[in-house]
Coordinates of C-alpha atoms in Angstrom, one line a residue:
X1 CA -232.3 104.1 57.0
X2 CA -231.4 103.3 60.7
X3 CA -231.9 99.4 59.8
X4 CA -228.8 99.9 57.7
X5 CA -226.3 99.5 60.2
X6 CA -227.6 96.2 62.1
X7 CA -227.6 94.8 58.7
X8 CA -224.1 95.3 57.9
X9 CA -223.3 94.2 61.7
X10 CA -225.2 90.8 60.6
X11 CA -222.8 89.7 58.4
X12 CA -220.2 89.4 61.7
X13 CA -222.9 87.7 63.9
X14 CA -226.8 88.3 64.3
X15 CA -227.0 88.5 68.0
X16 CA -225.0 92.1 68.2
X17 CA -227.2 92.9 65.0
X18 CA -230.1 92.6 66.5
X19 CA -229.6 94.4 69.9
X20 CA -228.3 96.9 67.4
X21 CA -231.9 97.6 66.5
X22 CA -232.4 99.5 69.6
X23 CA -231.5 102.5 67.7
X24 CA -234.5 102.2 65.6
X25 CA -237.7 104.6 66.9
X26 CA -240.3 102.9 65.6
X27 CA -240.9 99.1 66.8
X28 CA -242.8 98.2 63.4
X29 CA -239.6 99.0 61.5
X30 CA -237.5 97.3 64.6
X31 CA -239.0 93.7 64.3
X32 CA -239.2 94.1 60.5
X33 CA -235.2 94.3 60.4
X34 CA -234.8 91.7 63.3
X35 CA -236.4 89.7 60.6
X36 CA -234.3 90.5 58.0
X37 CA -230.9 90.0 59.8
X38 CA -230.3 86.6 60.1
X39 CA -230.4 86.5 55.8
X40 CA -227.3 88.2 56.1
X41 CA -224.5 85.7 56.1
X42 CA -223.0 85.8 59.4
X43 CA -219.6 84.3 60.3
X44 CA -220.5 80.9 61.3
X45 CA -221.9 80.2 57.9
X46 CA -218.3 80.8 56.0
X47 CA -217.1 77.9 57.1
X48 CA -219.9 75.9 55.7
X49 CA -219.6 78.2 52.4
X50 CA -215.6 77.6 52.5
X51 CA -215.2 73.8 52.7
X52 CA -218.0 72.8 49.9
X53 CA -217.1 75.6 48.2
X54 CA -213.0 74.2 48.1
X55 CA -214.5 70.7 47.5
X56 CA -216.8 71.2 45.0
X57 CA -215.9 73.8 43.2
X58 CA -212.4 74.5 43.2
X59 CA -210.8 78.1 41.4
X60 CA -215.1 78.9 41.6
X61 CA -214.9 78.6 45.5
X62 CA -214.5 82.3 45.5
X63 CA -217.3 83.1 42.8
X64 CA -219.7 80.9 44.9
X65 CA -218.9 82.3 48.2
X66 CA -219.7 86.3 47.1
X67 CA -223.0 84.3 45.2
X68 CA -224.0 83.1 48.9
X69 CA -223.7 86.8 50.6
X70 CA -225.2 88.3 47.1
X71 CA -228.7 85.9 46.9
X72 CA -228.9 86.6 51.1
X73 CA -228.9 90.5 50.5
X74 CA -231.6 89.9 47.8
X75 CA -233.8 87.6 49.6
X76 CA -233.0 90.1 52.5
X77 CA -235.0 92.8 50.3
X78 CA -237.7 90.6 49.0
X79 CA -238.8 89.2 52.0
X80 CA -238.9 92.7 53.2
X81 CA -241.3 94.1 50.7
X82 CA -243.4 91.1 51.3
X83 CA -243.7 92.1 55.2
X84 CA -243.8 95.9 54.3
X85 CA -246.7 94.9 52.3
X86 CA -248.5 91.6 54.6
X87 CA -247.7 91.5 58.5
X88 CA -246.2 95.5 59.4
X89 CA -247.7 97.3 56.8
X90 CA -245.8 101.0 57.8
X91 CA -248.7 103.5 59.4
X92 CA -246.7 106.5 58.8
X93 CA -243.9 107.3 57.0
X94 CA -240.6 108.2 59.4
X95 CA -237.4 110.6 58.2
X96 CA -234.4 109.2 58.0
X97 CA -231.8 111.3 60.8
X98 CA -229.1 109.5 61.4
X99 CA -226.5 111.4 63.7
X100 CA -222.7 110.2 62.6
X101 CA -219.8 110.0 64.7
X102 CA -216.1 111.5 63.3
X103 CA -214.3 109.0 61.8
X104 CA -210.8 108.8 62.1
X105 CA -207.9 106.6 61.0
X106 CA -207.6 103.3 63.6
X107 CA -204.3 103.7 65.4
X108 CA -202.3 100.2 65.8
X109 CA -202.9 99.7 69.2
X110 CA -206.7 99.7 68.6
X111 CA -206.7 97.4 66.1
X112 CA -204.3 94.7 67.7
X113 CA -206.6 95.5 70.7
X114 CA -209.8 94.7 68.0
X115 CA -208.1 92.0 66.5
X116 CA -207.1 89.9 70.1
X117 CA -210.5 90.9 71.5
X118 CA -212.3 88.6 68.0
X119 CA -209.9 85.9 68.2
X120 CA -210.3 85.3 71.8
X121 CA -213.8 85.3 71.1
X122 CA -213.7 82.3 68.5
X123 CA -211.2 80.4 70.8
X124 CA -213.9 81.2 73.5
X125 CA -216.8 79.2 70.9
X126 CA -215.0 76.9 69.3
X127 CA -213.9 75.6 73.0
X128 CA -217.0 76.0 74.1
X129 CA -219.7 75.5 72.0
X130 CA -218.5 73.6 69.0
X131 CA -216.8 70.9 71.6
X132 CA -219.5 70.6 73.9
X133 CA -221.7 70.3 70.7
X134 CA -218.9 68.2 69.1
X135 CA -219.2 65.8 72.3
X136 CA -222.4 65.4 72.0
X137 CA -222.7 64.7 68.6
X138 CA -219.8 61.5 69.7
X139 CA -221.7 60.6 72.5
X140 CA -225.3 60.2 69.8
X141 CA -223.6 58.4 67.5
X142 CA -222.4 55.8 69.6
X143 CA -225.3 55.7 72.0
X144 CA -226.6 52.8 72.6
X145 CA -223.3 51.2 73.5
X146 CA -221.9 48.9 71.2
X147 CA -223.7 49.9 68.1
X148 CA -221.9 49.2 64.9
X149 CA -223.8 50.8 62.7
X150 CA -224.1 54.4 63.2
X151 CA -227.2 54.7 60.8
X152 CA -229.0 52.7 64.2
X153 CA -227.4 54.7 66.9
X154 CA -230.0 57.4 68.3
X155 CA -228.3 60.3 66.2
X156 CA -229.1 57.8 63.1
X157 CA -232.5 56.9 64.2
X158 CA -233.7 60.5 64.6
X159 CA -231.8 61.8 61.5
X160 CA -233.3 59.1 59.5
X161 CA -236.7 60.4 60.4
X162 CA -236.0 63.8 59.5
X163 CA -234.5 63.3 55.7
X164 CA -237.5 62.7 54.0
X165 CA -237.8 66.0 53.9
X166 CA -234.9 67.1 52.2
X167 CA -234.9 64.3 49.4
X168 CA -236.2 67.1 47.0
X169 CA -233.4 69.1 48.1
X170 CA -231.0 66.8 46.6
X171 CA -229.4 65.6 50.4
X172 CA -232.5 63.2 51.7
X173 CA -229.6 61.6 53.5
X174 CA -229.6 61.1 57.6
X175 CA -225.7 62.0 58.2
X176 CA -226.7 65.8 56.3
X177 CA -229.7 65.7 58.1
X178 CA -228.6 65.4 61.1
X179 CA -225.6 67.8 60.8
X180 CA -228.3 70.6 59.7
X181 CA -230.3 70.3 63.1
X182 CA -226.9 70.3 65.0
X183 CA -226.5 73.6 63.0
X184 CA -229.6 75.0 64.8
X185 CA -226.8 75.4 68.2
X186 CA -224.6 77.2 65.6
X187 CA -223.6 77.0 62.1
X188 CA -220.3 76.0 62.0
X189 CA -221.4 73.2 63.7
X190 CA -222.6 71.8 60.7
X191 CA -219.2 70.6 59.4
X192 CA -217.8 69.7 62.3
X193 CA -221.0 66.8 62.5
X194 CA -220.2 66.4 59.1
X195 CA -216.5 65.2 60.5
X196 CA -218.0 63.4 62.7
X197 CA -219.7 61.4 60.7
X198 CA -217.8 61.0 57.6
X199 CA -214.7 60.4 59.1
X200 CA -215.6 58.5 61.9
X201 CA -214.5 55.3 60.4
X202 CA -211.3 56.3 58.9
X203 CA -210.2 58.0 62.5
X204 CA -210.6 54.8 63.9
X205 CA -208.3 52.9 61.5
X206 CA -205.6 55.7 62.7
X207 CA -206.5 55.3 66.1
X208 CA -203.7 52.1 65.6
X209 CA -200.9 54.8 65.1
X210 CA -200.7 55.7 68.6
X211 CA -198.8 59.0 68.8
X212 CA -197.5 60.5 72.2
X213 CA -198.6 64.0 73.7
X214 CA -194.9 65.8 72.9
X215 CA -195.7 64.6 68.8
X216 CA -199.1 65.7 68.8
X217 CA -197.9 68.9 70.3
X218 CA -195.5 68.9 67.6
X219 CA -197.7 69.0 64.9
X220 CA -200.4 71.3 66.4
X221 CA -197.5 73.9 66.3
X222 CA -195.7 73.3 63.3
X223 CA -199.8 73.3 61.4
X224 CA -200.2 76.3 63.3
X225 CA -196.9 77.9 62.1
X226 CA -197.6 77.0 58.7
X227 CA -201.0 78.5 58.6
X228 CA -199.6 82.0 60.0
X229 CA -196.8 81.5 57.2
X230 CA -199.0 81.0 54.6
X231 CA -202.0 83.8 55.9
X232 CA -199.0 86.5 55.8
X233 CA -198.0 85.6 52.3
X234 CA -201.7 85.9 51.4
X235 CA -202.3 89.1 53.0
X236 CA -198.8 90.6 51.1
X237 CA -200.4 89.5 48.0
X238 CA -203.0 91.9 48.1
X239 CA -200.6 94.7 47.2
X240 CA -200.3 95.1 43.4
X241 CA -197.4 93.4 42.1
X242 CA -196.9 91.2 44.8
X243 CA -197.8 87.7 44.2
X244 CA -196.2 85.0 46.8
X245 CA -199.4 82.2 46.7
X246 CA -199.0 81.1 43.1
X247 CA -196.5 78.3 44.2
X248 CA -197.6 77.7 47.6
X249 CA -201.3 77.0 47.2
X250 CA -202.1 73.6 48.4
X251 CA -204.3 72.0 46.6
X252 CA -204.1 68.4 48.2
X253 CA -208.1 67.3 48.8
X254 CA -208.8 67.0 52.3
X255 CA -210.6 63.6 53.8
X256 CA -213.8 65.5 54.8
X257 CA -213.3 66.7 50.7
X258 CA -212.8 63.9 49.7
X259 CA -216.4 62.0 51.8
X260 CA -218.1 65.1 50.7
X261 CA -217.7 64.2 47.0
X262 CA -219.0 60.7 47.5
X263 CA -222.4 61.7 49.1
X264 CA -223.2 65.0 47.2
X265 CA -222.9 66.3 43.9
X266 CA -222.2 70.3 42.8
X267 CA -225.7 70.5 42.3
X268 CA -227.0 68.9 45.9
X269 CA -223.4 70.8 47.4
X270 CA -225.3 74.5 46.0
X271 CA -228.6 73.6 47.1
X272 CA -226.9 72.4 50.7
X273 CA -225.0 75.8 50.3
X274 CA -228.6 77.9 50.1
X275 CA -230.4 76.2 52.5
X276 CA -227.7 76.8 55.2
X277 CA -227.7 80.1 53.7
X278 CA -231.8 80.4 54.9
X279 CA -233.1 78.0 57.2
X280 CA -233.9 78.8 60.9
X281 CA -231.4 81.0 62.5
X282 CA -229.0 79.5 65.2
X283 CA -230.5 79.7 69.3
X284 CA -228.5 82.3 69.9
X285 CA -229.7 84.6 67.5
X286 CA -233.6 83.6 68.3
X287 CA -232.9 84.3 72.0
X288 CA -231.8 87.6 70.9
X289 CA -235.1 88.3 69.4
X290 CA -237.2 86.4 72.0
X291 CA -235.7 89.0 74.2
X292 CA -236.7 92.2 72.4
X293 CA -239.2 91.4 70.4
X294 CA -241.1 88.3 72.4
X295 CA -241.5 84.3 72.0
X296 CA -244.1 85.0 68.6
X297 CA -241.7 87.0 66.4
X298 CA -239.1 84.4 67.5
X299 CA -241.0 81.8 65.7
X300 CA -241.9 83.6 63.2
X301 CA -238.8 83.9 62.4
X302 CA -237.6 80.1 62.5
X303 CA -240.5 79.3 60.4
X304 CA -240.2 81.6 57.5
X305 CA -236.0 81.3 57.5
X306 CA -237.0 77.2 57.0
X307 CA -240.2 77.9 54.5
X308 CA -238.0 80.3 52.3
X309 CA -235.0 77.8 52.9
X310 CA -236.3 75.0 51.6
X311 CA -238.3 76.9 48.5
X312 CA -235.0 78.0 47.4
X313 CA -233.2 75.1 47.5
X314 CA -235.8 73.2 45.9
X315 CA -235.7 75.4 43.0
X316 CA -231.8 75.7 43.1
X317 CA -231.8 71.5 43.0
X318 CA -235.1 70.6 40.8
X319 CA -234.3 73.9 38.7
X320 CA -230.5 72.7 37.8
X321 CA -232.2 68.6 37.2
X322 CA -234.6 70.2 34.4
X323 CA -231.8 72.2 32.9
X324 CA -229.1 69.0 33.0
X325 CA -227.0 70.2 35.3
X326 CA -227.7 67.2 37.6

């Protein structure tokens, strides 16, 4: 029914999605799609989905990025019937009446107006949030001063404790450890500690190549160009016929790629893929339903997102050992 419409908005981000739920009458159904939302796979996850997806599983990257948004819908429903049926049993049944508002077809000036108001947005986190959280991460991993080995910096130490935890999983290591509780500030966050910690090293042997502002300039524009280039020919390629990316696909492995394949495999990479999938939603997204819903819903819902998390990847890992795909 009304729950319909914060779902789809969960797949852009869960915060909105669960404000959204305002519209609902009855606060049973309310906190039981509050629950639900963060299974859809918001934004912040793609980027997660996109670069193990790219590493690990090449032409497939596509197959296993619509699997990730698939198996969230479905764990979306069964984890409802299990609440419809446990915790908010409904205590009467409700009409669905759902007043609709005239659609008509987007002029151009609302969508540029659409499109500069989302990108502005992600310039906004990604200066914001990801740095600060990108700082951080640099300032844990070489805390105490003078630490050579980042395993005993404090980012190590308190990773190391954590890991145990996901051996099952197939990534018991600290550095994947500690990226997924940096994820709890946002999801994309995850790869960018991954960065951090993978390529530490080899962004330290460039560091000799001392490059002036003007050059680095340079670059950032002529990558940035590039990108637009290559987006456009995408986009043209949708149109039947048209095909202007067989050529032009770069398929060059990146160096996070290339770390990635040396600490996982395509198994431990799918399991990684579903627990980032379910685990605890991201602060932001918890606030939102601390605010409307209180402080016990809130961790309800961290606790259940990590439960059902790390049941599914356990299965997805142990599952894909007994039948040889390990």
């Amino acid at each position: 029914g009304k729950s319909f419409i914060p779902m789809i908005l969960g797949f852009g981000c869960a915060v909105p999605a669960i404000y959204a739920t305002r519209t609902i009458a009855s606060r049973r159904d309310r906190v039981l799609t509050a629950l639900l939302v963060p299974l859809m796979s918001c934004s912040a996850r793609l980027p997660v989905y996109v670069v193990f997806g790219l590493a690990f599983f090449g032409a497939r990257a596509g197959t296993v990025i619509w699997a990730m948004y698939a198996l969230g819908i479905i764990v979306a429903m069964l984890a409802g019937l299990v609440f419809t049926r446990t915790i908010l049993k409904p205590d009467v049944s409700s009409a669905f009446v759902l007043e609709l508002p005239p659609y008509r077809q987007p002029s151009l000036k609302s969508v540029m107006i659409h499109m500069w108001e989302n990108t502005r947005e992600f310039v906004r986190k990604a200066g914001t949030t990801i740095l600060f959280a990108s700082v951080v991460m640099w300032l844990l991993l070489n805390l105490p001063w003078g630490v050579t080995e980042r395993r005993n910096s404090y980012f190590g130490k308190v990773s190391s404790v954590i890991a145990p935890v996901f051996s099952p999983l197939g990534f018991g290591s600290w550095e994947t450890s500690g990226a997924l509780v940096a994820g709890f500030m946002a999801k994309e966050i995850v790869v960018s500690s991954m960065s951090q910690i993978y390529l530490a090293d080899s962004a330290q042997a460039d560091a000799a190549e001392v490059t002036t502002l003007s050059e680095d300039l340079v670059s950032i524009g002529s990558g940035f160009v590039n990108a637009t280039i290559s987006s456009g020919k995408i986009l043209l390629s949708i149109i039947p016929g048209v095909d202007l990316v067989d050529e032009d696909i770069d398929t060059q492995d990146t160096a996070l790629s290339l770390a990635l394949r040396s600490n996982f495999s395509a198994l431990s990479a799918a399991s990684l893929l579903v627990f980032v999938l379910l685990y605890v939603p991201c602060v932001a997204t918890l606030g939102a339903i601390k605010h409307e819903f209180g402080s016990s819903w809130a961790v309800t819902s961290a606790a259940y997102q990590t439960v059902v998390a790390w049941i599914a990847a356990f299965i997805v890992f142990q599952g894909g050992k007994l039948l040889g795909l390990g």
